[in-house]
Amino acid sequence: MKLTSIQEKQIADKGISKETLEKQLYRFKNGFPGVLLNRPAKINDGIVPIKKLDADRLISSYESSRDQLDIIKFVPASGAATRMFKFLYEFLNTFNQNKQSINSYINNNKANDLFTFLIGRRDLPFYVEIMESIRRKNSDWFAKSKTEKETIFVTEVLSPSGFNYAAMPKGLVPFHKYKDRSASAFEEHLFEASIYASSNGKARLHFTIAPAFKDHFTAEFDRVRKAIEKKTQTTFDIDFSYQSSATDTLAVDSENNPIIFEDGTLFFRPAGHGALITNLNLLDADLIFIKNIDNVTISSLNQETCYYKKLLAGYLLELRSKTFAYLVILEKNNMEDSLKEEIETFLTGQLAAVLPKDYYKYKTEYQLEHLHHQLDRPLRVCGMVKNEGESGGGPFWVHNQRGELSIEIVETAQMDKHDARQKKIAKEATHFNPVDLICNVRNHKGKKYDLTKYCDEDTGFITYKSRQGKAIKAQELPGLWNGGMAYWNTVFVEVPLLTFNPVKTVNDLLKSAHQLD
């Protein structure tokens, strides 16, 4: 692609090389190889049943060692709340209260989400504040009709002159209502971190956010800090980072031609959560917990959900300890056959690794070299919940781009929807990825791994969008916990559904996990 001087300056300012640009264009024209599914990971076939773990021992081990560990909780939090309120926007844009009632609108449009929202609105965490504002603005409130009141309520939730929730980061929207206050998802992550991700009375959290909202997050932290530190007897060290513009990807038209703005610059788009591997790679700790901003619950349920975080952390520490011990032994170059077999069993039995087909034909020195190579990589333990129809990624055995069989978290967008066998394998999946990860990013000598070296770049995918009424194509980098961690040692553990309480739409706030009894 021949660039103009304006475009050359643009990509230089963003930190994008011409080679990267050409690679993106190549992908648009030729596509990504796609993930080749072998079979879904299931209980005792890639997923460890929780009953097989000695929970009390692992939790006790974690609790007794955590004050000697550097621990960080990493929370992707740059997403706006727009999708949470999408159906309310659709209502405001299409409803004409002069021609119909809200009830008839709901019936005619099968607007069940709107019905649920309006029926349950008194249980929303922001109901009281919304109503106080409305009554200040409408002195004739009690004289208005039911349709007028409900329309005004929705407008107050969304409009810039009201609370403008849909334009806010999801992390700053009130999620829960307590007797004395409402709490944002951001605040709940602080409280949760104090239970399982603190060390020596301090909890470190790193949030990836949109640059425009740093002051908003800082203000929210300042607002809740004193009260939550007093309640949890924990101090908090909060850090923020932004998705690097160097990870942005081109957008093209249906003919794969780059879209160019009137000022001559190229149209770039953020490349999905896979871009955050760059942010994660800047962190250095013994343990890094990863959890999405919208997956929190009310404080009274936290002890139960956090129990499983401690269990997974204890299991990771046990696996890490064995891994490190075996690496030390391998580096001494004095290996008995029985010990080599023990390491092979550990890799295949506990780390779900698959030895190469011709492994047993290798000379012993090459076998030991392979064992070392397989052990010496980042390690993650991932909670998996039973699939109850959630859209998104899940655990599968796949044939990766190196020709190896391995377990990975695969998104629906990565799968070949035109291949009947692949579709059948996808439908047989029993578990779902709730984004419940605990990571070890240091080797046995205490040096941090370069996480970008353990990413499968061929697992990105093309998405289809629209702009000004025209179809466009965009690209997403390999997902942070998908292809972005393809070459990590990965262990899946089944955890209960109670640990997964995402808020995808505002109506999810009406579920029991987000309501006080």
Short mmCIF file of C-alpha atoms in Angstrom, two decimals, residues 3 15 27 48 94 98 132 140 210 237 269 281-282 293 367 373 375 391 422 427 430 446 448 475 516:
data_model
loop_
_atom_site.label_atom_id
_atom_site.label_comp_id
_atom_site.label_asym_id
_atom_site.label_seq_id
_atom_site.Cartn_x
_atom_site.Cartn_y
_atom_site.Cartn_z
CA LEU A 3 0.99 5.91 1.82
CA GLY A 15 3.44 3.64 16.57
CA ARG A 27 -5.44 -10.65 6.41
CA VAL A 48 -10.57 -30.64 36.25
CA THR A 94 -39.02 4.57 17.83
CA ASN A 98 -48.86 10.74 20.92
CA GLU A 132 -35.39 12.56 43.00
CA ASP A 140 -46.53 18.37 37.91
CA ALA A 210 -10.51 4.81 28.11
CA ASP A 237 -2.92 0.77 45.29
CA ARG A 269 -10.36 1.03 15.02
CA ASN A 281 2.81 -7.48 29.68
CA LEU A 282 3.80 -4.31 31.53
CA ILE A 293 -15.41 -5.29 35.11
CA GLN A 367 13.04 -35.40 24.89
CA HIS A 373 10.50 -26.06 26.56
CA LEU A 375 7.38 -26.36 31.20
CA SER A 391 -22.81 -16.43 23.90
CA GLN A 422 -16.69 -27.89 13.37
CA LYS A 427 -22.48 -27.49 19.84
CA THR A 430 -20.47 -28.29 27.96
CA GLY A 446 12.05 -14.90 38.98
CA LYS A 448 9.13 -12.11 33.88
CA GLN A 475 -10.00 -6.73 12.49
CA LEU A 516 -30.03 -7.44 48.64
#
